[in-house]
């Protein structure tokens, strides 16, 4: 039960931070989520929302997709580390 | 002898599931983005816009007490009278400037009457790109590359993407952007590089006299002063000095901008 509450709290924090463009708050919250909770796909959704709101402009090139790419990278890396040490 | 497994099968399955889900999401998003580039942005911006509007209203003083607002109103009226007097002088100089340019067969537009006022809803901090989100878009007929001015006809950026009721403004100071500029009263040519946060830098020979407060012109973007020199960093061991400059307004404190349609 407490994991569900933790997940909801993290998700609310992540949504507020993403809407304000505070990626430096989204990342630590997401790391906590990935580490403590199973299958924390919210980080990828957060990256996608960040890019949808502030990126996805052709002029930005690859930087316009940095949120989605970074979130997938961290999800993959932390999930891999978790899988190996647990 | 029996050993404990360091990796459980469930953990491996979880990792595979994460990889598969991430790959699936990326493929689906990429397909949607290719078919309709503004669809995903439009949906999320439509969801975020009411929250941005509320934030903007709160920052604009919508929930402050009546006494505070009245006092602020009085203070602003007093400052407006002061500024109005100074503006008359500026108008006179501008008129004189226009007349001289007309005599030299060189006319420019200094009017902002054809511009549309837009509220700055969001300015993502510490982002990989300098950007503002404004509260008008296709509903006001904006198009990509429309010029964005800070109050006072200071060119700061251009429209990067237009959505239904919002637009994304890319500031000229985005990191890596390069412009040919003219510095100071001697119009020293240099290449300016955006550093983000409304800041630019350029390198010029150390023996060229440039001081803080000198105007910067960018002929390719605007005929009006573009920025002012904020700092000159000189090292006696180097043949060049670094000139830092920024627009006269702080782009991250802007609440309103003007959009000039092409």
Tab-separated table of N, CA, C and O in Angstrom, chain A residues 18-24 38-41 44-45 48-60 63-68 72 75-76 79-80 82-86, chain B residues 6-8 11 14-15 17-19 21-22 25-26 29 33 37 40-41 44-45 47-48 51-52 55 122-129 131 133 145 158-161 168 170:
chain	number	residue	atom	x	y	z
A	18	UNK	N	7.541	19.053	-14.218
A	18	UNK	CA	7.618	19.028	-15.690
A	18	UNK	C	6.872	20.218	-16.290
A	18	UNK	O	7.364	20.873	-17.202
A	19	UNK	N	5.696	20.520	-15.751
A	19	UNK	CA	4.914	21.644	-16.287
A	19	UNK	C	5.664	22.974	-16.135
A	19	UNK	O	5.426	23.905	-16.888
A	20	UNK	N	6.549	23.047	-15.135
A	20	UNK	CA	7.328	24.271	-14.952
A	20	UNK	C	8.699	24.202	-15.615
A	20	UNK	O	9.484	25.140	-15.493
A	21	UNK	N	8.991	23.087	-16.242
A	21	UNK	CA	10.292	22.936	-16.905
A	21	UNK	C	11.428	22.682	-15.942
A	21	UNK	O	12.589	22.863	-16.288
A	22	UNK	N	11.111	22.231	-14.703
A	22	UNK	CA	12.156	22.006	-13.692
A	22	UNK	C	12.705	20.595	-13.842
A	22	UNK	O	12.461	19.733	-12.986
A	23	UNK	N	13.482	20.347	-14.881
A	23	UNK	CA	14.020	18.998	-15.115
A	23	UNK	C	14.952	18.563	-13.996
A	23	UNK	O	15.095	17.376	-13.723
A	24	UNK	N	15.587	19.566	-13.314
A	24	UNK	CA	16.524	19.238	-12.229
A	24	UNK	C	15.792	18.712	-10.989
A	24	UNK	O	16.419	18.214	-10.064
A	38	UNK	N	8.669	-0.748	-8.856
A	38	UNK	CA	8.826	-1.577	-10.041
A	38	UNK	C	8.309	-0.860	-11.296
A	38	UNK	O	7.273	-0.194	-11.250
A	39	UNK	N	9.061	-0.981	-12.370
A	39	UNK	CA	8.626	-0.507	-13.694
A	39	UNK	C	8.150	0.952	-13.672
A	39	UNK	O	7.002	1.256	-13.986
A	40	UNK	N	9.062	1.847	-13.324
A	40	UNK	CA	8.699	3.270	-13.174
A	40	UNK	C	8.769	3.958	-14.546
A	40	UNK	O	9.652	4.759	-14.830
A	41	UNK	N	7.797	3.643	-15.377
A	41	UNK	CA	7.757	4.155	-16.753
A	41	UNK	C	7.422	5.652	-16.786
A	41	UNK	O	7.579	6.326	-17.809
A	44	UNK	N	9.833	8.124	-18.472
A	44	UNK	CA	9.789	8.289	-19.935
A	44	UNK	C	8.627	9.219	-20.323
A	44	UNK	O	8.774	10.084	-21.191
A	45	UNK	N	7.499	9.038	-19.626
A	45	UNK	CA	6.348	9.915	-19.911
A	45	UNK	C	6.712	11.363	-19.551
A	45	UNK	O	6.384	12.289	-20.286
A	48	UNK	N	8.875	12.779	-22.201
A	48	UNK	CA	8.053	13.066	-23.388
A	48	UNK	C	7.253	14.366	-23.193
A	48	UNK	O	7.194	15.209	-24.104
A	49	UNK	N	6.675	14.523	-21.995
A	49	UNK	CA	5.888	15.751	-21.736
A	49	UNK	C	6.813	16.972	-21.783
A	49	UNK	O	6.461	18.005	-22.362
A	50	UNK	N	7.999	16.849	-21.179
A	50	UNK	CA	8.954	17.975	-21.177
A	50	UNK	C	9.275	18.402	-22.612
A	50	UNK	O	9.242	19.594	-22.941
A	51	UNK	N	9.571	17.420	-23.450
A	51	UNK	CA	9.888	17.748	-24.849
A	51	UNK	C	8.658	18.295	-25.585
A	51	UNK	O	8.777	19.197	-26.408
A	52	UNK	N	7.480	17.739	-25.278
A	52	UNK	CA	6.255	18.230	-25.935
A	52	UNK	C	6.022	19.698	-25.595
A	52	UNK	O	5.626	20.489	-26.451
A	53	UNK	N	6.268	20.045	-24.333
A	53	UNK	CA	6.004	21.423	-23.901
A	53	UNK	C	7.097	22.386	-24.352
A	53	UNK	O	6.805	23.498	-24.785
A	54	UNK	N	8.343	21.978	-24.227
A	54	UNK	CA	9.440	22.930	-24.432
A	54	UNK	C	10.364	22.561	-25.596
A	54	UNK	O	11.212	23.358	-25.990
A	55	UNK	N	10.245	21.361	-26.110
A	55	UNK	CA	11.114	20.931	-27.203
A	55	UNK	C	10.309	20.722	-28.475
A	55	UNK	O	9.382	21.477	-28.756
A	56	UNK	N	10.672	19.679	-29.211
A	56	UNK	CA	9.983	19.334	-30.460
A	56	UNK	C	9.931	20.509	-31.432
A	56	UNK	O	8.942	20.700	-32.136
A	57	UNK	N	10.975	21.320	-31.444
A	57	UNK	CA	11.066	22.425	-32.411
A	57	UNK	C	12.179	22.060	-33.389
A	57	UNK	O	13.294	21.754	-32.959
A	58	UNK	N	11.890	22.051	-34.692
A	58	UNK	CA	12.900	21.600	-35.658
A	58	UNK	C	14.250	22.305	-35.512
A	58	UNK	O	15.290	21.678	-35.665
A	59	UNK	N	14.218	23.613	-35.180
A	59	UNK	CA	15.468	24.379	-35.050
A	59	UNK	C	16.391	23.828	-33.971
A	59	UNK	O	17.597	24.020	-34.017
A	60	UNK	N	15.807	23.177	-32.967
A	60	UNK	CA	16.611	22.695	-31.836
A	60	UNK	C	17.396	21.432	-32.189
A	60	UNK	O	18.304	21.051	-31.468
A	63	UNK	N	18.474	18.417	-29.609
A	63	UNK	CA	18.172	18.981	-28.283
A	63	UNK	C	16.673	19.049	-28.039
A	63	UNK	O	16.233	19.050	-26.899
A	64	UNK	N	15.885	19.087	-29.077
A	64	UNK	CA	14.429	19.130	-28.913
A	64	UNK	C	13.856	17.818	-28.411
A	64	UNK	O	12.693	17.745	-28.048
A	65	UNK	N	14.686	16.762	-28.400
A	65	UNK	CA	14.233	15.433	-27.944
A	65	UNK	C	15.031	14.978	-26.726
A	65	UNK	O	15.010	13.805	-26.371
A	66	UNK	N	15.742	15.921	-26.109
A	66	UNK	CA	16.685	15.551	-25.042
A	66	UNK	C	15.962	14.953	-23.831
A	66	UNK	O	16.492	14.050	-23.175
A	67	UNK	N	14.753	15.399	-23.542
A	67	UNK	CA	14.005	14.880	-22.390
A	67	UNK	C	13.657	13.412	-22.551
A	67	UNK	O	13.934	12.597	-21.660
A	68	UNK	N	13.109	13.075	-23.707
A	68	UNK	CA	12.711	11.687	-23.961
A	68	UNK	C	13.938	10.777	-23.982
A	68	UNK	O	13.951	9.724	-23.342
A	72	UNK	N	14.825	7.763	-21.205
A	72	UNK	CA	14.972	6.348	-21.598
A	72	UNK	C	16.343	5.833	-21.187
A	72	UNK	O	16.473	4.726	-20.666
A	75	UNK	N	16.291	5.294	-17.390
A	75	UNK	CA	15.427	4.159	-17.039
A	75	UNK	C	16.159	2.855	-17.326
A	75	UNK	O	16.186	1.935	-16.498
A	76	UNK	N	16.802	2.804	-18.475
A	76	UNK	CA	17.510	1.601	-18.892
A	76	UNK	C	18.694	1.320	-17.962
A	76	UNK	O	18.858	0.213	-17.456
A	79	UNK	N	17.553	0.487	-14.322
A	79	UNK	CA	16.910	-0.834	-14.305
A	79	UNK	C	17.966	-1.933	-14.445
A	79	UNK	O	17.872	-2.978	-13.791
A	80	UNK	N	18.982	-1.671	-15.257
A	80	UNK	CA	20.060	-2.648	-15.457
A	80	UNK	C	20.861	-2.844	-14.171
A	80	UNK	O	21.133	-3.982	-13.761
A	82	UNK	N	19.848	-2.196	-11.141
A	82	UNK	CA	18.953	-2.843	-10.182
A	82	UNK	C	18.907	-4.345	-10.415
A	82	UNK	O	19.010	-5.137	-9.480
A	83	UNK	N	18.770	-4.710	-11.679
A	83	UNK	CA	18.687	-6.129	-12.028
A	83	UNK	C	19.946	-6.892	-11.659
A	83	UNK	O	19.897	-8.063	-11.295
A	84	UNK	N	21.091	-6.217	-11.730
A	84	UNK	CA	22.357	-6.898	-11.465
A	84	UNK	C	22.686	-7.017	-9.985
A	84	UNK	O	23.308	-7.983	-9.574
A	85	UNK	N	22.302	-6.019	-9.205
A	85	UNK	CA	22.703	-6.064	-7.790
A	85	UNK	C	21.644	-6.659	-6.883
A	85	UNK	O	21.911	-6.919	-5.734
A	86	UNK	N	20.435	-6.876	-7.388
A	86	UNK	CA	19.404	-7.448	-6.505
A	86	UNK	C	19.265	-8.946	-6.725
A	86	UNK	O	19.470	-9.443	-7.792
B	6	UNK	N	22.895	-14.688	-8.020
B	6	UNK	CA	22.985	-13.235	-7.795
B	6	UNK	C	21.874	-12.509	-8.542
B	6	UNK	O	21.414	-11.466	-8.133
B	7	UNK	N	21.478	-13.056	-9.684
B	7	UNK	CA	20.397	-12.433	-10.469
B	7	UNK	C	19.174	-13.327	-10.441
B	7	UNK	O	19.268	-14.508	-10.738
B	8	UNK	N	18.059	-12.754	-10.110
B	8	UNK	CA	16.843	-13.552	-10.171
B	8	UNK	C	16.265	-13.450	-11.574
B	8	UNK	O	16.506	-12.476	-12.294
B	11	UNK	N	14.067	-10.375	-12.089
B	11	UNK	CA	14.779	-9.111	-12.338
B	11	UNK	C	15.167	-8.988	-13.805
B	11	UNK	O	15.056	-7.918	-14.414
B	14	UNK	N	12.185	-8.199	-15.739
B	14	UNK	CA	11.792	-6.800	-15.534
B	14	UNK	C	12.626	-5.884	-16.442
B	14	UNK	O	12.097	-4.994	-17.082
B	15	UNK	N	13.931	-6.165	-16.472
B	15	UNK	CA	14.804	-5.337	-17.310
B	15	UNK	C	14.389	-5.445	-18.779
B	15	UNK	O	14.316	-4.439	-19.489
B	17	UNK	N	11.456	-6.195	-19.877
B	17	UNK	CA	10.160	-5.513	-20.034
B	17	UNK	C	10.363	-4.006	-20.167
B	17	UNK	O	9.722	-3.340	-20.992
B	18	UNK	N	11.283	-3.474	-19.351
B	18	UNK	CA	11.579	-2.031	-19.409
B	18	UNK	C	12.117	-1.656	-20.782
B	18	UNK	O	11.677	-0.680	-21.404
B	19	UNK	N	13.057	-2.453	-21.275
B	19	UNK	CA	13.650	-2.166	-22.589
B	19	UNK	C	12.583	-2.244	-23.681
B	19	UNK	O	12.477	-1.364	-24.542
B	21	UNK	N	9.288	-1.974	-23.385
B	21	UNK	CA	8.303	-0.897	-23.258
B	21	UNK	C	8.876	0.425	-23.760
B	21	UNK	O	8.210	1.174	-24.492
B	22	UNK	N	10.132	0.711	-23.381
B	22	UNK	CA	10.768	1.970	-23.802
B	22	UNK	C	10.895	2.025	-25.326
B	22	UNK	O	10.591	3.041	-25.947
B	25	UNK	N	7.497	2.608	-26.843
B	25	UNK	CA	7.054	4.005	-26.686
B	25	UNK	C	7.763	4.906	-27.696
B	25	UNK	O	7.144	5.737	-28.354
B	26	UNK	N	9.087	4.696	-27.817
B	26	UNK	CA	9.866	5.538	-28.739
B	26	UNK	C	9.364	5.368	-30.173
B	26	UNK	O	9.183	6.349	-30.907
B	29	UNK	N	5.903	7.060	-30.543
B	29	UNK	CA	6.029	8.532	-30.525
B	29	UNK	C	6.658	9.033	-31.827
B	29	UNK	O	6.201	10.022	-32.411
B	33	UNK	N	4.969	11.527	-34.325
B	33	UNK	CA	5.651	12.807	-34.554
B	33	UNK	C	5.933	13.035	-36.038
B	33	UNK	O	5.865	14.166	-36.519
B	37	UNK	N	3.601	16.494	-36.694
B	37	UNK	CA	4.642	17.033	-35.807
B	37	UNK	C	4.120	17.806	-34.589
B	37	UNK	O	4.780	17.823	-33.556
B	40	UNK	N	1.425	15.871	-30.563
B	40	UNK	CA	1.763	15.569	-29.160
B	40	UNK	C	1.985	16.865	-28.384
B	40	UNK	O	1.478	17.035	-27.277
B	41	UNK	N	2.738	17.803	-28.994
B	41	UNK	CA	2.962	19.107	-28.338
B	41	UNK	C	1.643	19.801	-28.056
B	41	UNK	O	1.440	20.361	-26.970
B	44	UNK	N	-0.296	18.162	-25.000
B	44	UNK	CA	0.277	18.458	-23.676
B	44	UNK	C	0.238	19.946	-23.353
B	44	UNK	O	0.055	20.330	-22.201
B	45	UNK	N	0.414	20.777	-24.366
B	45	UNK	CA	0.350	22.224	-24.107
B	45	UNK	C	-1.068	22.638	-23.740
B	45	UNK	O	-1.258	23.489	-22.870
B	47	UNK	N	-3.125	20.834	-22.122
B	47	UNK	CA	-3.321	20.422	-20.721
B	47	UNK	C	-2.602	21.386	-19.771
B	47	UNK	O	-3.134	21.771	-18.734
B	48	UNK	N	-1.379	21.786	-20.152
B	48	UNK	CA	-0.568	22.627	-19.254
B	48	UNK	C	-1.023	24.083	-19.249
B	48	UNK	O	-0.831	24.796	-18.250
B	51	UNK	N	-2.861	25.674	-16.241
B	51	UNK	CA	-1.983	25.805	-15.060
B	51	UNK	C	-1.036	26.986	-15.243
B	51	UNK	O	-0.782	27.739	-14.303
B	52	UNK	N	-0.504	27.156	-16.450
B	52	UNK	CA	0.391	28.290	-16.732
B	52	UNK	C	-0.356	29.605	-16.582
B	52	UNK	O	0.187	30.590	-16.081
B	55	UNK	N	-0.747	30.354	-12.929
B	55	UNK	CA	0.550	30.783	-12.398
B	55	UNK	C	0.840	32.225	-12.809
B	55	UNK	O	1.294	33.041	-12.002
B	122	UNK	N	5.601	30.833	-19.689
B	122	UNK	CA	6.607	29.966	-19.069
B	122	UNK	C	7.979	30.251	-19.629
B	122	UNK	O	8.131	30.553	-20.803
B	123	UNK	N	8.970	30.165	-18.742
B	123	UNK	CA	10.369	30.281	-19.194
B	123	UNK	C	11.123	29.157	-18.504
B	123	UNK	O	11.539	29.299	-17.360
B	124	UNK	N	11.269	28.011	-19.164
B	124	UNK	CA	11.931	26.882	-18.504
B	124	UNK	C	13.362	27.226	-18.106
B	124	UNK	O	14.147	27.634	-18.971
B	125	UNK	N	13.710	27.114	-16.819
B	125	UNK	CA	15.061	27.497	-16.390
B	125	UNK	C	16.088	26.406	-16.673
B	125	UNK	O	15.752	25.223	-16.699
B	126	UNK	N	17.306	26.791	-16.858
B	126	UNK	CA	18.448	25.882	-17.041
B	126	UNK	C	18.186	24.844	-18.134
B	126	UNK	O	18.625	23.707	-18.037
B	127	UNK	N	17.438	25.226	-19.143
B	127	UNK	CA	17.137	24.282	-20.226
B	127	UNK	C	18.283	24.210	-21.209
B	127	UNK	O	19.194	25.048	-21.175
B	128	UNK	N	18.249	23.209	-22.076
B	128	UNK	CA	19.320	23.100	-23.068
B	128	UNK	C	19.199	24.158	-24.165
B	128	UNK	O	20.077	24.293	-24.998
B	129	UNK	N	18.076	24.891	-24.165
B	129	UNK	CA	17.870	25.920	-25.168
B	129	UNK	C	17.150	27.081	-24.513
B	129	UNK	O	16.404	26.895	-23.556
B	131	UNK	N	14.313	29.601	-24.291
B	131	UNK	CA	12.979	29.513	-24.852
B	131	UNK	C	11.964	30.199	-23.960
B	131	UNK	O	12.124	30.254	-22.745
B	133	UNK	N	7.499	30.465	-23.618
B	133	UNK	CA	6.206	30.013	-24.124
B	133	UNK	C	5.256	31.201	-24.006
B	133	UNK	O	5.103	31.761	-22.913
B	145	UNK	N	9.038	31.880	-37.402
B	145	UNK	CA	9.992	32.945	-37.781
B	145	UNK	C	9.451	34.354	-37.546
B	145	UNK	O	10.166	35.320	-37.841
B	158	UNK	N	12.687	34.684	-32.081
B	158	UNK	CA	11.685	34.455	-33.120
B	158	UNK	C	10.887	33.200	-32.792
B	158	UNK	O	11.324	32.365	-31.982
B	159	UNK	N	9.725	33.086	-33.425
B	159	UNK	CA	8.847	31.948	-33.163
B	159	UNK	C	9.481	30.679	-33.737
B	159	UNK	O	9.884	30.655	-34.892
B	160	UNK	N	9.558	29.638	-32.901
B	160	UNK	CA	10.123	28.364	-33.343
B	160	UNK	C	9.044	27.364	-33.724
B	160	UNK	O	9.224	26.573	-34.640
B	161	UNK	N	7.924	27.393	-32.991
B	161	UNK	CA	6.818	26.473	-33.283
B	161	UNK	C	5.517	27.136	-32.853
B	161	UNK	O	5.471	27.814	-31.831
B	168	UNK	N	6.070	28.614	-29.175
B	168	UNK	CA	7.384	28.473	-28.558
B	168	UNK	C	8.322	29.494	-29.204
B	168	UNK	O	8.470	29.506	-30.420
B	170	UNK	N	12.055	30.890	-29.645
B	170	UNK	CA	13.474	30.568	-29.493
B	170	UNK	C	14.237	31.883	-29.425
B	170	UNK	O	14.169	32.688	-30.354
